[in-house]
mmCIF file of C-alpha atoms in Angstrom:
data_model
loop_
_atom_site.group_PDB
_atom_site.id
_atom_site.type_symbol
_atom_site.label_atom_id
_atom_site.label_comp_id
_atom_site.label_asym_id
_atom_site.label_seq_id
_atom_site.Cartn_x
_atom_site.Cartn_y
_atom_site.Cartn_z
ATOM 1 C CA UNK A 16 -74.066 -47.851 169.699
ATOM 2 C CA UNK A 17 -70.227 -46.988 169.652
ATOM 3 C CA UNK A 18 -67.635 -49.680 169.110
ATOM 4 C CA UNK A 19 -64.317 -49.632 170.069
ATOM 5 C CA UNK A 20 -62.853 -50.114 166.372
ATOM 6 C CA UNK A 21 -59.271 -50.716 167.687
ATOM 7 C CA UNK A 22 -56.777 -53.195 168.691
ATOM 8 C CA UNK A 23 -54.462 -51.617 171.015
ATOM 9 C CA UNK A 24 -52.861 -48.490 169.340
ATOM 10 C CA UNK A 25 -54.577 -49.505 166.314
ATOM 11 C CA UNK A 26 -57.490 -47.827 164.552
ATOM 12 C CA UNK A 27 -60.089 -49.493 162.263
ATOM 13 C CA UNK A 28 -61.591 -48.054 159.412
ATOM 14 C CA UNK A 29 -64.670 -50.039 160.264
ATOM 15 C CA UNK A 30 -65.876 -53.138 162.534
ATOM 16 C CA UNK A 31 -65.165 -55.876 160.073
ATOM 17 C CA UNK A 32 -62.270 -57.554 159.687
ATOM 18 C CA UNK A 33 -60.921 -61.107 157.419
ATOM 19 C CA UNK A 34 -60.317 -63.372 159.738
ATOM 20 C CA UNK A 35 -57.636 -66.214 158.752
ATOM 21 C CA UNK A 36 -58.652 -70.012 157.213
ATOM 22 C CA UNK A 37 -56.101 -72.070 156.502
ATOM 23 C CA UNK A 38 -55.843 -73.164 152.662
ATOM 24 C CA UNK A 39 -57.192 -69.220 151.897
ATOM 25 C CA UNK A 40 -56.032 -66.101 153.413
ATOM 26 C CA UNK A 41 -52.823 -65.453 151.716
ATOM 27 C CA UNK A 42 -51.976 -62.500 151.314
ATOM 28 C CA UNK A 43 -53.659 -62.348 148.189
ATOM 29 C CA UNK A 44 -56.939 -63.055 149.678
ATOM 30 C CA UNK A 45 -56.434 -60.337 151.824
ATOM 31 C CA UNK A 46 -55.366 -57.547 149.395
ATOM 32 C CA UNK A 47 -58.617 -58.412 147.362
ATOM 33 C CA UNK A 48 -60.586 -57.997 150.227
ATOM 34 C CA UNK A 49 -58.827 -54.141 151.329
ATOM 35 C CA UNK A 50 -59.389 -53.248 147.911
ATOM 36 C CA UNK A 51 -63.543 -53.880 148.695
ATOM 37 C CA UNK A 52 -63.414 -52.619 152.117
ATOM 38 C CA UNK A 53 -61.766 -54.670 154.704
ATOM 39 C CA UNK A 54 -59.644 -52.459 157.099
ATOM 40 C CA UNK A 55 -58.210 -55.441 158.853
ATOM 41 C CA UNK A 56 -56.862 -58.856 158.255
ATOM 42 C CA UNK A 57 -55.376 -62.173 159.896
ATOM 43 C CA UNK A 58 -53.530 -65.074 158.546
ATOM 44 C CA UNK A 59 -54.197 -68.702 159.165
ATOM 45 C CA UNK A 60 -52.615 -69.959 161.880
ATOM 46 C CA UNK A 61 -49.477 -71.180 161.851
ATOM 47 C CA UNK A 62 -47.865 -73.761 164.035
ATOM 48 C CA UNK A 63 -45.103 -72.477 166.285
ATOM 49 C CA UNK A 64 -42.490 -75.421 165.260
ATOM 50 C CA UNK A 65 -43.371 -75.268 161.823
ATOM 51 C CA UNK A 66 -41.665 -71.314 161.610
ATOM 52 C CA UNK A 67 -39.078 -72.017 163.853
ATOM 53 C CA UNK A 68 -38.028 -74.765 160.774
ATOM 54 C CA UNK A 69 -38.603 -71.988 158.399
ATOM 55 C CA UNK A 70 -39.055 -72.815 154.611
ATOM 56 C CA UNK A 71 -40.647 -71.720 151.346
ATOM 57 C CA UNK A 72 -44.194 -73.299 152.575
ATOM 58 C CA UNK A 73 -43.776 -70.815 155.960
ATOM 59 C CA UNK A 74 -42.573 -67.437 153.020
ATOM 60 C CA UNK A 75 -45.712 -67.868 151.293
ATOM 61 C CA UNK A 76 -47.815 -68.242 154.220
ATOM 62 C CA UNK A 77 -46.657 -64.851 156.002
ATOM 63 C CA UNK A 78 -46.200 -63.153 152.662
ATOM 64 C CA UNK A 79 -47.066 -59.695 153.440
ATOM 65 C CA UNK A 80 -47.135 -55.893 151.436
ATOM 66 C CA UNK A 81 -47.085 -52.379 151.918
ATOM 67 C CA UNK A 82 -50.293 -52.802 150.830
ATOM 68 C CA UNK A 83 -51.107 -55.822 153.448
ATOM 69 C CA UNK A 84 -51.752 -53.160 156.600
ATOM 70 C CA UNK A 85 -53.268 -53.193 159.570
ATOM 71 C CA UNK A 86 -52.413 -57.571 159.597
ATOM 72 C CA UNK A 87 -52.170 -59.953 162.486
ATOM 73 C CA UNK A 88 -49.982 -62.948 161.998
ATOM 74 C CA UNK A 89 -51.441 -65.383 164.165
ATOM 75 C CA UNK A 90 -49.765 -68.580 165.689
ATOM 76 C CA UNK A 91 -50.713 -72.160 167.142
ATOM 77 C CA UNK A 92 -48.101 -74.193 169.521
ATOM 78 C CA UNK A 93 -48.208 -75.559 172.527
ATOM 79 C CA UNK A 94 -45.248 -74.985 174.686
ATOM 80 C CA UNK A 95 -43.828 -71.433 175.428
ATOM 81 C CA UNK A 96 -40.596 -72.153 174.836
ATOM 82 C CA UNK A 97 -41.837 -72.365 170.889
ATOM 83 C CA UNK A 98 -44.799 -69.670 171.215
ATOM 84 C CA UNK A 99 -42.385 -66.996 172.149
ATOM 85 C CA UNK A 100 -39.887 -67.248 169.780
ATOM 86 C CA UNK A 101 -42.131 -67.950 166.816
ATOM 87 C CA UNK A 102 -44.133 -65.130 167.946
ATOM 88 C CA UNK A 103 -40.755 -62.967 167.642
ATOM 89 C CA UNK A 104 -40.588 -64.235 164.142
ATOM 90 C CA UNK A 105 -43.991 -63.138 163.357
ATOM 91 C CA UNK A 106 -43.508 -59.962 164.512
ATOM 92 C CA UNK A 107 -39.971 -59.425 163.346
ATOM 93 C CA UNK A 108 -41.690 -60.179 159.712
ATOM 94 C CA UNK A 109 -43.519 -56.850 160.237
ATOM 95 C CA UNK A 110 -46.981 -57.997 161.283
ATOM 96 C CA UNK A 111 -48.927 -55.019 163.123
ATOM 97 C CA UNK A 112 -50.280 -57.770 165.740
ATOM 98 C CA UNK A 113 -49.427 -61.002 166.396
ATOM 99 C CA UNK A 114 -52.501 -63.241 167.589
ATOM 100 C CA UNK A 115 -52.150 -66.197 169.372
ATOM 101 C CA UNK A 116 -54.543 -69.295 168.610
ATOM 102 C CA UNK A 117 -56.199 -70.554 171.545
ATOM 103 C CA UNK A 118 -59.446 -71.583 169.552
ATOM 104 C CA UNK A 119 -58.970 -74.003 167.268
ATOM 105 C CA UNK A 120 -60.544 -77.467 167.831
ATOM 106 C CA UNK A 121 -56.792 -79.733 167.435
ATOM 107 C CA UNK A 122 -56.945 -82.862 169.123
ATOM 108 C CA UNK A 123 -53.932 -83.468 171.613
ATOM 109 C CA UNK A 124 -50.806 -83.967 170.348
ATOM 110 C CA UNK A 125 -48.827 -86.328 172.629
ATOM 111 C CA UNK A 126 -50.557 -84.892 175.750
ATOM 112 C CA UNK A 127 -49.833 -81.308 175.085
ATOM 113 C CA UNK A 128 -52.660 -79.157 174.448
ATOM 114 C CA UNK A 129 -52.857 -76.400 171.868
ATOM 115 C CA UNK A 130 -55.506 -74.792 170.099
ATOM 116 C CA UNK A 131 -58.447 -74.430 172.252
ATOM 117 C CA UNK A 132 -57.290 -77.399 174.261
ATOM 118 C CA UNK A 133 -55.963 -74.600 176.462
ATOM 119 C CA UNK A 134 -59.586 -74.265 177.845
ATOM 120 C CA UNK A 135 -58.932 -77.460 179.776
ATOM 121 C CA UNK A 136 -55.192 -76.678 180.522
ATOM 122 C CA UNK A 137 -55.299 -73.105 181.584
ATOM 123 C CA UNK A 138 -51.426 -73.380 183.245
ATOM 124 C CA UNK A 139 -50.262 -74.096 180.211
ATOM 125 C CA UNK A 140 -52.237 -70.946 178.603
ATOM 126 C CA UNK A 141 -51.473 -68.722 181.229
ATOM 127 C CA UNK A 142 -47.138 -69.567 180.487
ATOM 128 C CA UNK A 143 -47.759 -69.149 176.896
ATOM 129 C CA UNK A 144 -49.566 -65.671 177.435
ATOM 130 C CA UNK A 145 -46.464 -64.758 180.088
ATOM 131 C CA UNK A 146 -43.891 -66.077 178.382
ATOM 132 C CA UNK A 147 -44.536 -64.128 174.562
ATOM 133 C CA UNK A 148 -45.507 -61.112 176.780
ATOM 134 C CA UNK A 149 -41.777 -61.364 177.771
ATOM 135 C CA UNK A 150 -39.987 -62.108 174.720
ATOM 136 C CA UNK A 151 -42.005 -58.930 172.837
ATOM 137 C CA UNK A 152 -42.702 -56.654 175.812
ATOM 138 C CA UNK A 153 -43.912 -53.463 173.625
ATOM 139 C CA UNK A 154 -46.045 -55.158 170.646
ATOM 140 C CA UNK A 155 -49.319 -55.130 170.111
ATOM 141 C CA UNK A 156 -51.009 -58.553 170.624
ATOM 142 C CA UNK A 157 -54.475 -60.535 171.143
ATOM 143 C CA UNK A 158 -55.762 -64.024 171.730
ATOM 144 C CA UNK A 159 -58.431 -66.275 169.938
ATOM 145 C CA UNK A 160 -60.416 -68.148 171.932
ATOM 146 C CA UNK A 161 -63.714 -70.341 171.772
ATOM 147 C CA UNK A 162 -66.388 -69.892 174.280
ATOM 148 C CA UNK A 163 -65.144 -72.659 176.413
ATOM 149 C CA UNK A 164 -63.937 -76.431 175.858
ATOM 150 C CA UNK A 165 -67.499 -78.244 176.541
ATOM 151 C CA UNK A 166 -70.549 -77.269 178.087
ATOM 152 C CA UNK A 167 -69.286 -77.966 181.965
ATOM 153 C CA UNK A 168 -69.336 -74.819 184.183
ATOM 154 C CA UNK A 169 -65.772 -74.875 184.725
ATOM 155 C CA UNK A 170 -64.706 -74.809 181.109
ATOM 156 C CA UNK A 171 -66.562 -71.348 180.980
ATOM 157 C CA UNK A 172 -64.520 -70.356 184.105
ATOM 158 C CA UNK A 173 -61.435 -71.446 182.154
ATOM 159 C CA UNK A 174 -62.572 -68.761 179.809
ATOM 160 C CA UNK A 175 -62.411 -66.147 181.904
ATOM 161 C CA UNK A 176 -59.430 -66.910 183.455
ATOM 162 C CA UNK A 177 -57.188 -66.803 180.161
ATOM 163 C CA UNK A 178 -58.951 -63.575 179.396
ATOM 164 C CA UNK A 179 -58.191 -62.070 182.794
ATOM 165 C CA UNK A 180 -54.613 -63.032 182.723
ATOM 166 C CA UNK A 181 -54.285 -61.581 179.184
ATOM 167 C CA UNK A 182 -55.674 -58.299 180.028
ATOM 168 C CA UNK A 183 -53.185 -58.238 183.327
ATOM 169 C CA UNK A 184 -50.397 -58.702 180.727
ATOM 170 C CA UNK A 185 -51.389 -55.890 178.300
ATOM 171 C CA UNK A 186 -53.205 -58.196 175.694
ATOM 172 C CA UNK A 187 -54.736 -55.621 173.213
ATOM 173 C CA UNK A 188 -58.203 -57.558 172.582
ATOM 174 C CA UNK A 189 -59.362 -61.302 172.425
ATOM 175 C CA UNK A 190 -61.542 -62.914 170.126
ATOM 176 C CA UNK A 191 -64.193 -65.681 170.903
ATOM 177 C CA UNK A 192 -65.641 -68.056 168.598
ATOM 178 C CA UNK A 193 -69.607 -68.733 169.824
ATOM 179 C CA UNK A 194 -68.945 -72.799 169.415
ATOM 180 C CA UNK A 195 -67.395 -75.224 171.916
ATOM 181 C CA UNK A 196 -64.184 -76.787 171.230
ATOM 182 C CA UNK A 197 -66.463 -80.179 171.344
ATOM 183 C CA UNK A 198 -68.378 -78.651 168.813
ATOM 184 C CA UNK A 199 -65.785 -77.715 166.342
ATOM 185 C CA UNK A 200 -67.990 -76.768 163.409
ATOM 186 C CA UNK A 201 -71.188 -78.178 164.031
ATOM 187 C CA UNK A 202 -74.223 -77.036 165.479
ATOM 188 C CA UNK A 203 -75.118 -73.031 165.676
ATOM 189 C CA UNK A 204 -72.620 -70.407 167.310
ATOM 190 C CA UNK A 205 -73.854 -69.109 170.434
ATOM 191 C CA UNK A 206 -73.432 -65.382 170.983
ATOM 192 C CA UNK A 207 -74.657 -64.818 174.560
ATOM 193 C CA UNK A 208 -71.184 -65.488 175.463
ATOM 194 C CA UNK A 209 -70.627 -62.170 173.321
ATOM 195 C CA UNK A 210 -72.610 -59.974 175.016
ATOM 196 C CA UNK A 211 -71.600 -61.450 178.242
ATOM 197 C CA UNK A 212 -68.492 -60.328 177.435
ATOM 198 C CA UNK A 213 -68.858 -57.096 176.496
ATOM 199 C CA UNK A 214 -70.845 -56.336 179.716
ATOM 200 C CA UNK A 215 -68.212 -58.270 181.613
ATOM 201 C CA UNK A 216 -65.503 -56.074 179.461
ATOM 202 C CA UNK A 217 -67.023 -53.287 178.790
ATOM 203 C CA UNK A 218 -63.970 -50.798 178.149
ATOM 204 C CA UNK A 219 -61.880 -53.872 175.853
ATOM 205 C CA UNK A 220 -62.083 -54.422 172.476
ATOM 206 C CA UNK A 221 -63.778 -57.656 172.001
ATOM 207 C CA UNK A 222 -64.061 -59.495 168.709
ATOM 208 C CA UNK A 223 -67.181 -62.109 167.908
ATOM 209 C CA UNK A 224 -66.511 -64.908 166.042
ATOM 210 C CA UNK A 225 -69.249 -67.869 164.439
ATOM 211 C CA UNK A 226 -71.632 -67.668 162.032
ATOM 212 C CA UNK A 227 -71.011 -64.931 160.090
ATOM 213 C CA UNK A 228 -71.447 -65.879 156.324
ATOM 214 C CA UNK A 229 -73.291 -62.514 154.989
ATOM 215 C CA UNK A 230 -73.253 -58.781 155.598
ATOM 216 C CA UNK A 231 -76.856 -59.007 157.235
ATOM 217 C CA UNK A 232 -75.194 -61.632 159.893
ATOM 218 C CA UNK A 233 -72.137 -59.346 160.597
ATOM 219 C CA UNK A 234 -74.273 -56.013 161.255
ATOM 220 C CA UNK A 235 -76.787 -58.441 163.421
ATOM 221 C CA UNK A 236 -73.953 -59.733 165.471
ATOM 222 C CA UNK A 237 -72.672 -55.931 166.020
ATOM 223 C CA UNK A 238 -76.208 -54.726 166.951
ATOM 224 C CA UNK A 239 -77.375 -57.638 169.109
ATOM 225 C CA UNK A 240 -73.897 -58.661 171.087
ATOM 226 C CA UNK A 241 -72.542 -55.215 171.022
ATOM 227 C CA UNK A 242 -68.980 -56.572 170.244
ATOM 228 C CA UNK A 243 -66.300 -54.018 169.006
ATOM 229 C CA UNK A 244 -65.311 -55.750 165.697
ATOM 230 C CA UNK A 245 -66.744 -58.843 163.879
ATOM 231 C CA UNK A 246 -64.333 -61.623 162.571
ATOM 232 C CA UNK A 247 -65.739 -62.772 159.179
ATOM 233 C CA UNK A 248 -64.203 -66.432 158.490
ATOM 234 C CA UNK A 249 -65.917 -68.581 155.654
ATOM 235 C CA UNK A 250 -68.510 -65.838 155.107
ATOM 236 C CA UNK A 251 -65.571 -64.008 153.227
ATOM 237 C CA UNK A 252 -64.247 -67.051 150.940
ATOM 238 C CA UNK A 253 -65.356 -65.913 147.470
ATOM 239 C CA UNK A 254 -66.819 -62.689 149.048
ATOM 240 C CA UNK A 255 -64.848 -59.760 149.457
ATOM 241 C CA UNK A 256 -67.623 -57.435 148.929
ATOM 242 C CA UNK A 257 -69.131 -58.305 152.319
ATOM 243 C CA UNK A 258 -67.098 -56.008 154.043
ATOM 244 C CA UNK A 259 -68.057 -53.001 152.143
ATOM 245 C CA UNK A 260 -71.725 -54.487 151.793
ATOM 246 C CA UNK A 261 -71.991 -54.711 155.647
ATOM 247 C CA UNK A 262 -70.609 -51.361 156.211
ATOM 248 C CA UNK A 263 -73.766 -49.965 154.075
ATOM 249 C CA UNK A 264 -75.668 -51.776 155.961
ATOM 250 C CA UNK A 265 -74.675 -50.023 159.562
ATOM 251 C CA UNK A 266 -75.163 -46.784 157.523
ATOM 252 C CA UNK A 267 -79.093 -47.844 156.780
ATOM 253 C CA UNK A 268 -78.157 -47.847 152.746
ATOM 254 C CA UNK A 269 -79.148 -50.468 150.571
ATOM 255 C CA UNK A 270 -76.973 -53.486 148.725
ATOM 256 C CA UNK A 271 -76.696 -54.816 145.878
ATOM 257 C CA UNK A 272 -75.135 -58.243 144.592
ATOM 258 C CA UNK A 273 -71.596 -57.873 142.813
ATOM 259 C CA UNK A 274 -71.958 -56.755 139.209
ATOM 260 C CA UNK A 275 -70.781 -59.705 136.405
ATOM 261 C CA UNK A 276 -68.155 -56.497 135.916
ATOM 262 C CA UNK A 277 -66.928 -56.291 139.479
ATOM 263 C CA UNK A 278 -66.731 -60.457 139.948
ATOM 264 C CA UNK A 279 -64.445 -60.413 136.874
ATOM 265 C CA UNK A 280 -62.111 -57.501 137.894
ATOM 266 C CA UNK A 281 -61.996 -59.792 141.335
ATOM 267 C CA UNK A 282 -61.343 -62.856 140.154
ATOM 268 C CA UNK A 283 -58.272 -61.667 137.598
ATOM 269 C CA UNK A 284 -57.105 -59.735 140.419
ATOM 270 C CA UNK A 285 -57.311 -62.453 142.607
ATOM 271 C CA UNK A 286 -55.412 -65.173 140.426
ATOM 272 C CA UNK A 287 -52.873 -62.178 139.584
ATOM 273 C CA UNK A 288 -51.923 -61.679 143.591
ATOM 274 C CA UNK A 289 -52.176 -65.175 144.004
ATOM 275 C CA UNK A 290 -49.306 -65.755 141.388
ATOM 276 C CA UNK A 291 -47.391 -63.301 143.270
ATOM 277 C CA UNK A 292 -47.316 -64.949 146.402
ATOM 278 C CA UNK A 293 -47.413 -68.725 144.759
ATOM 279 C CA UNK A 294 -46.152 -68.875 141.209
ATOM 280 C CA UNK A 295 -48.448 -70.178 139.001
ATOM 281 C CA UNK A 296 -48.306 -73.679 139.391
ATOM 282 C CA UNK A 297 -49.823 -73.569 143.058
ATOM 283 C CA UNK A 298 -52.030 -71.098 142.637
ATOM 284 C CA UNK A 299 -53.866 -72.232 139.841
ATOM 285 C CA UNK A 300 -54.767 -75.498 142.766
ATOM 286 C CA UNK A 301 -55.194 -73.073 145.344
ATOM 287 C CA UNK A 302 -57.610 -71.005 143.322
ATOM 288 C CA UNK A 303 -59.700 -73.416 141.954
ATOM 289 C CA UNK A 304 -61.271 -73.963 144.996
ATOM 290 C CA UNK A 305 -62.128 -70.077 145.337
ATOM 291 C CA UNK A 306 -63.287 -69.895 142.035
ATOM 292 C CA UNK A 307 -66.163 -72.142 143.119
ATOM 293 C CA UNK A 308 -67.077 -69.787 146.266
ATOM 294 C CA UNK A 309 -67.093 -67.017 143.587
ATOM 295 C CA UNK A 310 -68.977 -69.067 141.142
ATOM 296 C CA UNK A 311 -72.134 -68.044 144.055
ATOM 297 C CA UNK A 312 -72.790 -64.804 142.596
ATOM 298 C CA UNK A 313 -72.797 -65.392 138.690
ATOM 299 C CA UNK A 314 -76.588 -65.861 137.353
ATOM 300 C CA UNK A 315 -75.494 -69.135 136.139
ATOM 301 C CA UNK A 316 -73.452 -70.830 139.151
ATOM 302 C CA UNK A 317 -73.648 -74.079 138.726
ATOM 303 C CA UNK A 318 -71.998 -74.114 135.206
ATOM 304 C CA UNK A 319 -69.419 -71.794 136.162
ATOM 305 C CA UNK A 320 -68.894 -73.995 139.665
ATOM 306 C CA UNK A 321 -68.124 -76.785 137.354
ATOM 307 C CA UNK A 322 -66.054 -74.391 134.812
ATOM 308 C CA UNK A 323 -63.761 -73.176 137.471
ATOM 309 C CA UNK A 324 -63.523 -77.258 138.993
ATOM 310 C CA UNK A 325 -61.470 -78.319 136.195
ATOM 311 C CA UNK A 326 -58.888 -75.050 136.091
ATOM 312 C CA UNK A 327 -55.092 -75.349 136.557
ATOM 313 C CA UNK A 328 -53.152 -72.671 135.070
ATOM 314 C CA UNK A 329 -53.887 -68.753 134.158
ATOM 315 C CA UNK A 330 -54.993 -69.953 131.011
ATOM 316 C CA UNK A 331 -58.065 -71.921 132.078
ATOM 317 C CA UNK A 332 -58.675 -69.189 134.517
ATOM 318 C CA UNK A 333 -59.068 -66.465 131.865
ATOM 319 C CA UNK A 334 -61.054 -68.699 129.917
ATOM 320 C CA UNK A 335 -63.719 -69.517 132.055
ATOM 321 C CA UNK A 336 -63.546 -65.770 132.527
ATOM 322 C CA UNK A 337 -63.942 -65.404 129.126
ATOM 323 C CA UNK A 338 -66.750 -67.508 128.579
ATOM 324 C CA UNK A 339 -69.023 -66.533 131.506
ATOM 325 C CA UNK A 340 -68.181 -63.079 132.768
ATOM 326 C CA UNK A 341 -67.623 -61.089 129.752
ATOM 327 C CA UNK A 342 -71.141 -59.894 128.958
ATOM 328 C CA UNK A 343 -72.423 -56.937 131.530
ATOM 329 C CA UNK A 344 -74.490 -57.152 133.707
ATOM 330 C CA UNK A 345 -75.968 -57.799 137.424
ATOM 331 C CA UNK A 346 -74.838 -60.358 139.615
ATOM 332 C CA UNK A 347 -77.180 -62.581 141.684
ATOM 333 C CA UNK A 348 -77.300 -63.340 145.415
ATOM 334 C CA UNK A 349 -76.108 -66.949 146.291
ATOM 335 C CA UNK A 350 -79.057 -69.627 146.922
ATOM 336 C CA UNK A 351 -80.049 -70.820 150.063
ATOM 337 C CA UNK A 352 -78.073 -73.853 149.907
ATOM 338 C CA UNK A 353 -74.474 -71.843 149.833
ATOM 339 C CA UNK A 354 -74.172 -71.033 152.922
ATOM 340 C CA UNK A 355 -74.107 -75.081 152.997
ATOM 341 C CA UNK A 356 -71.002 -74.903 150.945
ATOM 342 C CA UNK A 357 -69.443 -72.414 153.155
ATOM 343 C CA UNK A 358 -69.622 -74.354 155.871
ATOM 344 C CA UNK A 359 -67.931 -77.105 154.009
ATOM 345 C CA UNK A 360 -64.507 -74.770 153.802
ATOM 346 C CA UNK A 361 -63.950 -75.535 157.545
ATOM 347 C CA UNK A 362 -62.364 -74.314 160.159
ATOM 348 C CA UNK A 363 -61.349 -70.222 160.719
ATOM 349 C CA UNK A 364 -57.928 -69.642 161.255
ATOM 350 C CA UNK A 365 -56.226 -73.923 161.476
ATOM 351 C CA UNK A 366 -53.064 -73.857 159.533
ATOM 352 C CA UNK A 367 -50.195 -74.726 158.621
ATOM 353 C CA UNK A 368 -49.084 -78.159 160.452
ATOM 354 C CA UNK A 369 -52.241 -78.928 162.274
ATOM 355 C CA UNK A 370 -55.025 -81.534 161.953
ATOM 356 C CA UNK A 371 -58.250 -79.587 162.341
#
């Protein structure tokens, strides 16, 4: 099977990339998750008005490094006059693709839709796409999308017709979450839309999206959709080395869990960046609740979930360090239950100033 491992002029190492969740994927997220593998990366989504206002809140969030590269910045709104400019902004801050969010499940905000409300206002999709084609004619840019707004024939029509008009206006690839907007994040993803896609598509780079929370589940959604590149959302909080894991996988070589060595080089990396983008302050509240997601691999989770529960500065971070991850030896894979806990991060890609 050959996969298109590029968006627009854009070449991919391999066909996994970190998709954005809001309340995670900084940019230090991100650079812990190139360092293990990941040739591609997008931030939550931010909402259009929110970087027009600018701020220290919107800095932080689009934070980005030499090291930070191939990166989408990704954006939420619903009127063009705001899309386009913020989407200037975005790209102006050196992002190699800006992404616009038509997927995530928002509820109307004083009868404007945004999100994947734009399944049931295509119009008001179709002036968005237009009008940020416009204001940044030459760069490189995709849409998110979910597989349509319910389960009524025309919301799958609505579907297609975004994705026609975006590949009319030069759109470099779309993604597609396998839930409803209805559904938000219940239920199971449904990836026949995927490979109706592809067929439908078949010389565009189309992303999946749902459902992906281990390297066995991104290499199965590759092989049975036939999608170009796999977005992994929660299946990456706390796991950076599913990238690399489910790229040995496609090559038919085995996998191991993380070493007790390799979780503790990740986790003081990870604090480390995250004081970079945060100061220390913040990120000792931001990484508390990765430190539980990374607690899944150590041989004794639960009292290192509960260790890493009550940290708040670098100090309690190295201590629990410290204390649980300074003797060698092999890592474990996460229970069954987990994935459970995953789910509980929520939604892939909501951000800054929205509700989902």
């Amino acid at each position: 099977m050959i996969f298109r491992m590029r968006i627009g002029s854009i070449e991919l190492r391999r066909p996994f990339c970190q998709a954005g969740l809001a309340g995670y994927s900084d940019r230090a997220m991100r650079i812990v998750a190139r360092r293990r593998g990941c040739s591609y990366a997008v931030t939550e989504a931010m909402l259009d008005t929110v970087m027009l206002m600018g701020g220290r809140g919107l800095a932080n969030a689009i934070d980005t490094s030499d090291e930070d590269h191939p990166v989408a910045g990704q954006i939420i709104g619903s009127e063009p006059s705001t899309m386009a400019p913020a989407a200037r902004l975005m790209h102006d801050a050196g992002f190699d693709v800006v992404d616009l969010n038509f997927a995530c499940p928002v509820k109307k905000i004083k009868n404007k839709a945004r999100g994947g409300h734009m399944l049931r206002d295509v119009p008001r999709g179709h002036a968005i796409l237009r009008a940020v084609r416009k204001m940044l004619p030459d760069a490189t840019l995709t849409v998110s999308l979910r597989r349509a707004f319910d389960d009524a024939p025309e919301s799958k029509d609505a579907l297609f017709e975004l994705i026609d008009e975006m590949w009319q206006l030069g759109y470099a690839a779309v993604r597609v979450h396998g839930r409803t907007v209805e559904q938000k994040y219940a239920g199971r993803a449904d990836w026949s839309i995927l490979r109706e896609l592809k067929r439908r598509y078949p010389d565009r780079t189309i992303v999946g999206s749902g459902d992906v929370f281990t390297a066995e589940d991104a290499v199965r959604m590759l092989r049975e959709t036939g999608v170009d590149v796999v977005w992994i959302a929660r299946g990456a909080i706390g796991n950076p080395w599913i990238f690399e894991q489910a790229s040995r996988l496609m090559e038919g070589r085995p996998i191991d869990p993380p070493t007790i060595a390799q979780q503790r080089e990740a986790l003081r990396e990870h604090f480390e960046l995250a004081m970079e983008v945060h100061g220390e302050e913040l990120a000792g509240r931001r990484m508390r609740k990765m430190g539980i997601k990374y607690a899944r691999w150590h041989p004794d989770a639960r009292a290192v979930k509960q260790a890493f529960i009550s940290t708040a500065s670098l100090r309690d971070w190295n201590r629990v360090i410290d204390h649980h991850y300074s003797a060698e030896g092999p890592g474990v894979w996460p229970a069954e239950d987990a994935v459970d806990e995953v789910n509980a991060a929520g939604a892939d890609g909501c951000g800054i100033g929205t509700d989902a």
